[in-house]
Short mmCIF file of C-alpha atoms in Angstrom, two decimals:
data_model
loop_
_atom_site.label_atom_id
_atom_site.label_comp_id
_atom_site.label_asym_id
_atom_site.label_seq_id
_atom_site.Cartn_x
_atom_site.Cartn_y
_atom_site.Cartn_z
CA MET J 1 -29.78 -17.15 33.23
CA THR J 2 -33.54 -16.53 33.33
CA THR J 3 -36.55 -18.69 34.24
CA THR J 4 -39.81 -18.56 32.30
CA GLU J 5 -43.15 -20.22 32.95
CA SER J 6 -45.07 -22.13 30.30
CA THR J 7 -48.32 -24.08 30.28
CA ARG J 8 -48.89 -27.58 28.98
CA GLU J 9 -51.95 -28.62 27.02
CA ASP J 10 -53.46 -30.13 30.23
CA GLY J 11 -53.12 -26.79 32.02
CA THR J 12 -50.17 -27.79 34.20
CA ALA J 13 -47.65 -24.99 34.68
CA THR J 14 -44.01 -25.84 34.05
CA GLU J 15 -40.78 -23.90 34.38
CA ALA J 16 -38.26 -23.66 31.60
CA VAL J 17 -34.73 -22.47 32.17
CA VAL J 18 -33.34 -20.31 29.41
CA THR J 19 -29.62 -19.65 29.41
CA VAL J 20 -28.58 -16.24 28.10
CA PRO J 21 -24.96 -16.15 26.90
CA GLN J 22 -22.94 -13.58 28.77
CA GLN J 23 -19.99 -11.61 27.45
CA ARG J 24 -16.74 -13.01 28.73
CA LYS J 25 -14.93 -10.62 31.00
CA GLU J 26 -11.25 -10.20 31.65
CA PRO J 27 -9.80 -10.79 35.15
CA SER J 28 -10.29 -7.08 35.88
CA GLY J 29 -14.04 -7.46 35.38
CA LYS J 30 -14.09 -5.34 32.22
CA PRO J 31 -15.34 -6.61 28.82
CA PRO J 32 -12.56 -7.98 26.57
CA VAL J 33 -10.88 -5.47 24.27
CA ASP J 34 -11.45 -5.90 20.55
CA LYS J 35 -8.51 -7.58 18.79
CA ARG J 36 -8.32 -4.70 16.33
CA ILE J 37 -7.87 -2.21 19.15
CA LYS J 38 -5.28 -4.45 20.80
CA ALA J 39 -3.35 -4.66 17.53
CA LEU J 40 -3.50 -0.89 17.03
CA ARG J 41 -2.23 -0.31 20.57
CA ARG J 42 0.68 -2.70 20.07
CA PHE J 43 1.50 -1.16 16.69
CA ALA J 44 1.37 2.35 18.16
CA LEU J 45 3.53 1.39 21.13
CA SER J 46 6.08 -0.39 18.93
CA ILE J 47 6.47 2.40 16.39
CA THR J 48 6.65 5.04 19.16
CA ALA J 49 9.41 3.14 20.96
CA PHE J 50 11.30 2.58 17.72
CA ASN J 51 11.14 6.27 16.81
CA LEU J 52 12.38 7.28 20.26
CA VAL J 53 15.27 4.82 20.15
CA GLY J 54 15.93 5.76 16.55
CA HIS J 55 16.35 9.46 17.23
CA LEU J 56 18.15 9.05 20.56
CA VAL J 57 20.41 6.09 19.81
CA LEU J 58 20.27 4.64 16.32
CA GLY J 59 20.91 7.82 14.37
CA PHE J 60 17.73 8.56 12.44
CA GLU J 61 18.65 11.30 9.98
CA GLN J 62 15.42 13.29 10.04
CA SER J 63 15.21 16.26 12.35
CA PRO J 64 13.76 15.41 15.79
CA ILE J 65 11.02 17.96 15.13
CA THR J 66 9.77 15.82 12.22
CA PRO J 67 7.87 13.13 14.17
CA LEU J 68 6.47 15.72 16.58
CA LEU J 69 5.16 17.92 13.78
CA ALA J 70 3.81 14.88 11.95
CA LEU J 71 1.88 13.81 15.05
CA VAL J 72 0.29 17.22 15.55
CA VAL J 73 -0.73 17.47 11.90
CA SER J 74 -2.02 13.89 11.86
CA TYR J 75 -4.15 14.31 14.99
CA ALA J 76 -5.60 17.59 13.70
CA THR J 77 -6.38 16.42 10.16
CA ALA J 78 -7.80 13.07 11.26
CA THR J 79 -10.15 14.82 13.69
CA LEU J 80 -11.13 17.43 11.10
CA PHE J 81 -11.86 14.86 8.38
CA GLU J 82 -13.86 12.73 10.82
CA TRP J 83 -15.93 15.75 11.86
CA LEU J 84 -16.60 16.73 8.24
CA ASP J 85 -17.55 13.17 7.32
CA CYS J 86 -19.87 12.89 10.32
CA TRP J 87 -21.49 16.19 9.42
CA ALA J 88 -22.09 14.94 5.86
CA GLN J 89 -23.22 11.45 6.93
CA HIS J 90 -25.27 12.63 9.94
CA ARG J 91 -23.54 10.29 12.35
CA LYS J 92 -21.71 10.56 15.66
CA PRO J 93 -17.92 11.11 15.47
CA GLU J 94 -15.84 8.13 16.62
CA TYR J 95 -13.73 10.32 18.89
CA LEU J 96 -16.71 11.13 21.11
CA GLY J 97 -17.57 8.96 24.08
CA GLY J 98 -14.85 9.68 26.60
CA ALA J 99 -11.07 9.53 26.81
CA GLY J 100 -10.96 5.88 25.76
CA ALA J 101 -12.85 6.54 22.55
CA LEU J 102 -10.60 9.49 21.75
CA VAL J 103 -7.43 7.47 22.32
CA ASN J 104 -8.70 4.59 20.18
CA PHE J 105 -9.64 7.02 17.41
CA LEU J 106 -6.18 8.62 17.45
CA LEU J 107 -4.27 5.32 17.26
CA PRO J 108 -4.37 5.03 13.42
CA PRO J 109 -3.30 8.68 12.79
CA HIS J 110 -0.57 8.20 15.42
CA ILE J 111 0.81 5.21 13.53
CA THR J 112 0.44 7.00 10.20
CA ALA J 113 2.35 10.06 11.40
CA LEU J 114 5.31 8.13 12.79
CA ALA J 115 5.48 5.82 9.77
CA CYS J 116 5.67 8.74 7.34
CA ALA J 117 8.15 10.59 9.54
CA MET J 118 10.37 7.53 9.84
CA LEU J 119 10.32 6.19 6.28
CA LEU J 120 10.45 9.39 4.19
CA TYR J 121 13.54 11.52 3.81
CA GLY J 122 12.80 15.09 2.79
CA ASN J 123 16.24 16.58 3.33
CA ALA J 124 15.96 19.82 5.34
CA SER J 125 12.28 20.42 4.54
CA VAL J 126 9.42 19.31 6.76
CA TRP J 127 6.70 19.97 4.18
CA PRO J 128 6.93 16.55 2.46
CA TYR J 129 6.16 14.89 5.79
CA VAL J 130 3.24 17.21 6.42
CA LEU J 131 1.81 16.53 2.96
CA ALA J 132 2.25 12.78 3.36
CA VAL J 133 0.33 12.79 6.64
CA VAL J 134 -2.51 14.94 5.26
CA VAL J 135 -2.86 12.76 2.14
CA ALA J 136 -2.73 9.59 4.26
CA ASN J 137 -5.57 10.68 6.51
CA ALA J 138 -7.60 12.13 3.65
CA SER J 139 -7.37 8.89 1.64
CA LYS J 140 -9.39 7.11 4.34
CA TYR J 141 -12.38 9.33 3.55
CA LEU J 142 -11.95 10.07 -0.15
CA ILE J 143 -11.50 6.53 -1.48
CA ARG J 144 -14.00 4.18 0.11
CA LEU J 145 -16.27 1.33 -0.84
CA ARG J 146 -19.33 0.04 0.95
CA VAL J 147 -18.58 -3.47 2.17
CA LYS J 148 -21.24 -5.32 4.18
CA ASP J 149 -23.24 -2.12 4.63
CA LYS J 150 -20.26 -0.20 5.99
CA LEU J 151 -17.90 2.23 4.26
CA ARG J 152 -14.33 0.91 4.18
CA HIS J 153 -11.23 2.70 2.97
CA VAL J 154 -9.33 0.89 0.23
CA LEU J 155 -5.82 2.35 0.25
CA ASN J 156 -3.23 1.83 2.95
CA PRO J 157 -3.07 5.34 4.46
CA SER J 158 0.64 5.58 5.34
CA ASN J 159 1.72 3.96 2.10
CA THR J 160 -0.55 6.21 0.06
CA GLY J 161 0.84 9.37 1.65
CA ILE J 162 4.40 8.23 1.00
CA VAL J 163 3.67 7.32 -2.63
CA VAL J 164 1.98 10.66 -3.40
CA VAL J 165 4.95 12.58 -1.99
CA LEU J 166 7.42 10.44 -3.95
CA LEU J 167 5.49 11.10 -7.16
CA LEU J 168 5.13 14.85 -6.63
CA PHE J 169 8.65 15.61 -5.41
CA PRO J 170 11.49 13.77 -7.18
CA TRP J 171 14.00 15.21 -4.70
CA VAL J 172 12.29 13.38 -1.80
CA GLY J 173 13.41 9.85 -1.14
CA ILE J 174 13.09 6.98 1.28
CA ALA J 175 15.28 6.70 4.37
CA PRO J 176 18.57 5.03 3.33
CA PRO J 177 19.23 1.39 4.29
CA TYR J 178 21.79 2.28 6.96
CA HIS J 179 19.29 4.69 8.53
CA PHE J 180 17.95 2.18 11.07
CA THR J 181 21.30 1.04 12.44
CA ASN J 182 23.42 4.12 11.72
CA ASN J 183 25.11 4.49 15.10
CA VAL J 184 25.48 0.86 16.11
CA GLY J 185 27.65 -1.99 14.97
CA GLY J 186 28.66 -5.56 15.61
CA ALA J 187 26.04 -7.93 16.95
CA ILE J 188 23.51 -5.13 17.46
CA ASP J 189 23.27 -4.79 13.69
CA TRP J 190 21.73 -8.26 13.69
CA LEU J 191 19.81 -8.03 16.94
CA ILE J 192 17.74 -5.00 15.89
CA PRO J 193 16.19 -6.58 12.75
CA PHE J 194 15.82 -9.89 14.59
CA ALA J 195 13.92 -8.22 17.45
CA ILE J 196 11.66 -6.31 15.03
CA LEU J 197 11.01 -9.52 13.12
CA MET J 198 10.08 -11.50 16.23
CA LEU J 199 7.87 -8.80 17.76
CA GLY J 200 6.10 -8.08 14.49
CA THR J 201 5.54 -11.75 13.73
CA MET J 202 4.05 -12.44 17.16
CA LEU J 203 1.78 -9.41 16.87
CA ASN J 204 0.47 -10.47 13.47
CA ALA J 205 0.09 -14.10 14.50
CA LYS J 206 -1.87 -13.34 17.67
CA LEU J 207 -3.89 -10.23 16.84
CA THR J 208 -4.15 -9.33 13.15
CA GLY J 209 -4.33 -12.85 11.71
CA LYS J 210 -2.27 -11.78 8.70
CA MET J 211 0.26 -14.62 8.65
CA PRO J 212 -1.10 -16.04 5.34
CA LEU J 213 -0.56 -12.61 3.79
CA ILE J 214 3.01 -12.46 5.11
CA VAL J 215 3.71 -15.97 3.81
CA GLY J 216 2.34 -15.01 0.38
CA TRP J 217 4.33 -11.77 0.30
CA VAL J 218 7.68 -13.21 1.40
CA GLY J 219 7.26 -16.37 -0.68
CA GLY J 220 6.26 -14.31 -3.70
CA PHE J 221 9.20 -11.95 -3.19
CA ILE J 222 11.64 -14.86 -3.21
CA ALA J 223 9.89 -16.38 -6.25
CA GLN J 224 10.07 -13.16 -8.28
CA ALA J 225 13.76 -12.80 -7.40
CA VAL J 226 14.47 -16.34 -8.64
CA LEU J 227 12.47 -15.74 -11.83
CA ARG J 228 14.35 -12.51 -12.52
CA TRP J 229 17.59 -14.44 -12.06
CA LEU J 230 16.57 -17.33 -14.32
CA ILE J 231 14.82 -15.37 -17.07
CA PHE J 232 16.40 -11.90 -17.07
CA ASP J 233 19.86 -12.75 -15.75
CA HIS J 234 19.56 -10.52 -12.68
CA ALA J 235 21.99 -11.14 -9.85
CA LEU J 236 20.23 -13.52 -7.45
CA VAL J 237 22.03 -12.22 -4.37
CA GLY J 238 21.17 -8.64 -5.25
CA ALA J 239 17.52 -9.55 -5.89
CA LEU J 240 17.24 -11.28 -2.51
CA LEU J 241 19.29 -8.79 -0.52
CA PRO J 242 16.36 -6.51 0.47
CA VAL J 243 14.92 -9.35 2.58
CA THR J 244 17.79 -8.92 5.06
CA GLY J 245 17.16 -5.21 5.67
CA VAL J 246 15.26 -3.53 8.48
CA ALA J 247 13.16 -1.60 5.96
CA PHE J 248 11.87 -4.84 4.42
CA ILE J 249 11.05 -6.28 7.85
CA LEU J 250 9.18 -3.12 8.86
CA PHE J 251 7.28 -3.12 5.57
CA THR J 252 6.39 -6.80 5.96
CA ASN J 253 5.22 -6.69 9.57
CA TYR J 254 3.83 -3.18 9.90
CA MET J 255 2.89 -1.82 6.46
CA ILE J 256 1.53 -4.51 4.17
CA THR J 257 -0.44 -6.17 7.01
CA ASP J 258 -2.72 -3.17 7.64
CA PRO J 259 -5.97 -4.83 8.84
CA GLY J 260 -8.19 -2.13 7.35
CA THR J 261 -7.03 -2.52 3.73
CA THR J 262 -6.20 -6.22 3.39
CA PRO J 263 -8.42 -9.30 3.03
CA VAL J 264 -9.68 -11.36 5.93
CA LYS J 265 -9.91 -14.83 4.38
CA SER J 266 -6.63 -16.77 4.34
CA ARG J 267 -6.84 -17.58 0.64
CA ASN J 268 -7.44 -13.94 -0.29
CA GLN J 269 -4.59 -12.84 1.97
CA LEU J 270 -2.26 -15.24 0.18
CA VAL J 271 -3.33 -13.85 -3.20
CA PHE J 272 -2.86 -10.28 -1.94
CA GLY J 273 0.70 -11.02 -0.79
CA LEU J 274 1.64 -12.85 -4.00
CA THR J 275 0.17 -10.06 -6.13
CA THR J 276 2.17 -7.41 -4.28
CA ALA J 277 5.37 -9.40 -4.77
CA PHE J 278 4.90 -9.91 -8.49
CA VAL J 279 3.84 -6.29 -9.04
CA TYR J 280 7.08 -5.36 -7.28
CA GLY J 281 9.07 -7.62 -9.60
CA THR J 282 7.40 -6.05 -12.65
CA LEU J 283 8.24 -2.56 -11.40
CA VAL J 284 11.87 -3.52 -10.83
CA LEU J 285 12.11 -4.92 -14.35
CA ASN J 286 10.90 -1.54 -15.64
CA GLY J 287 13.43 0.42 -13.59
CA VAL J 288 10.98 1.84 -11.04
CA VAL J 289 12.62 2.74 -7.73
CA PHE J 290 10.93 2.49 -4.33
CA GLY J 291 9.09 -0.50 -5.72
CA LEU J 292 7.79 -1.76 -2.36
CA PHE J 293 5.55 1.25 -1.82
CA PHE J 294 4.33 1.49 -5.40
CA ALA J 295 3.61 -2.25 -5.51
CA LEU J 296 1.45 -2.04 -2.41
CA VAL J 297 -0.63 0.91 -3.61
CA ILE J 298 -1.18 -0.79 -6.99
CA THR J 299 -2.28 -4.00 -5.27
CA CYS J 300 -4.68 -2.06 -3.04
CA VAL J 301 -6.19 -0.42 -6.14
CA LEU J 302 -6.54 -3.83 -7.83
CA ARG J 303 -8.28 -5.21 -4.75
CA GLY J 304 -10.60 -2.21 -4.72
CA LEU J 305 -11.49 -2.85 -8.37
CA VAL J 306 -12.25 -6.49 -7.57
CA LEU J 307 -14.51 -5.44 -4.70
CA LEU J 308 -16.20 -2.87 -6.91
CA ALA J 309 -16.73 -5.43 -9.68
CA GLY J 310 -18.33 -7.76 -7.15
CA LYS J 311 -20.72 -5.01 -6.09
CA LEU J 312 -21.66 -4.14 -9.68
CA ARG J 313 -22.24 -7.76 -10.68
CA PRO J 314 -25.98 -8.50 -10.82
CA GLU J 315 -27.27 -10.86 -8.18
CA PHE J 316 -28.90 -13.94 -9.67
CA LYS J 317 -31.67 -15.44 -7.56
CA PRO J 318 -32.73 -19.08 -7.96
CA ALA J 319 -35.56 -19.32 -10.43
CA GLU J 320 -38.85 -20.04 -8.81
CA ALA J 321 -40.60 -23.22 -9.79
CA ALA J 322 -42.95 -22.67 -12.71
CA THR J 323 -45.64 -24.71 -11.04
CA GLN J 324 -46.20 -25.44 -7.42
CA ALA J 325 -46.52 -28.95 -6.09
CA PRO J 326 -50.15 -30.08 -6.23
CA ALA J 327 -51.98 -30.26 -2.94
CA PRO J 328 -52.59 -33.73 -1.51
CA ALA J 329 -55.81 -35.32 -2.71
CA ASN J 330 -57.10 -35.60 0.83
CA ALA J 331 -56.31 -32.03 1.84
CA GLY J 332 -58.77 -30.95 4.45
CA GLY J 333 -59.72 -34.53 5.30
CA THR J 334 -58.24 -37.06 7.61
CA PRO J 335 -55.03 -38.75 6.50
#
């Protein structure tokens, strides 16, 4: 709060109190952390814990060296691409500014590395995972649009890396359905997906604000399954069965909700989720496997085209009045 002095017409000095809004601080006295950073930290912590439990307890089938190698490659490539982009754009790298800035910068490549290492299955070879991570990080710099005077990447990084590897190497697949609960049984088979569902839903509800997108995606998935059953005589149970799997829950809460490549407005989020679901249904009808990942990358491309079309559309300004309002007859005189 500051006090300023002003003068009336009669020469009398007065004081005016001007209130300057202050940034709300947390109990520790530090400024509040951006919601995006909070979400990234929670995502990174969740996927790290799940990978550790997966390799130590649940029976993940990839070699334990896979997530470690993916992390090293992801950190290195993300830093390299950021440095190259900063050199070309003449700006300061995001990883500079202390340990906190470096950690925040490495959160997305950390999530990308563990997602690719967990969801892909490259048999005995580690090179598909390495390629997926490199492509994922590169896509953030190669495919961008300027939105509100800032360059934004269009494609979901982890999903893009996975899709490119699946297209290039037919012998590479996605982790099998039993992968996430391989070494457990009984009630734990139900508790694991339930826990992931609850944690992911709370995270998206509180931090990312992507619940409309999730509603559109899940509702659209159910709708396309019913339509395939009614129109194309597909088995309804089989069409709905993926919803019960851990892979679907992970995709719903941690992949499709990527804040950097999905809309902000609730209506647009709903459209994004519905579009992904119906693209998935179309791919299934055409016999395309791994439809979840291909549907998401196609939807991201469609959204990018919509954004690009909006930028290319000419801006129409209101036509100025042909004639200005005439000045009052007594202009310059007393009213």
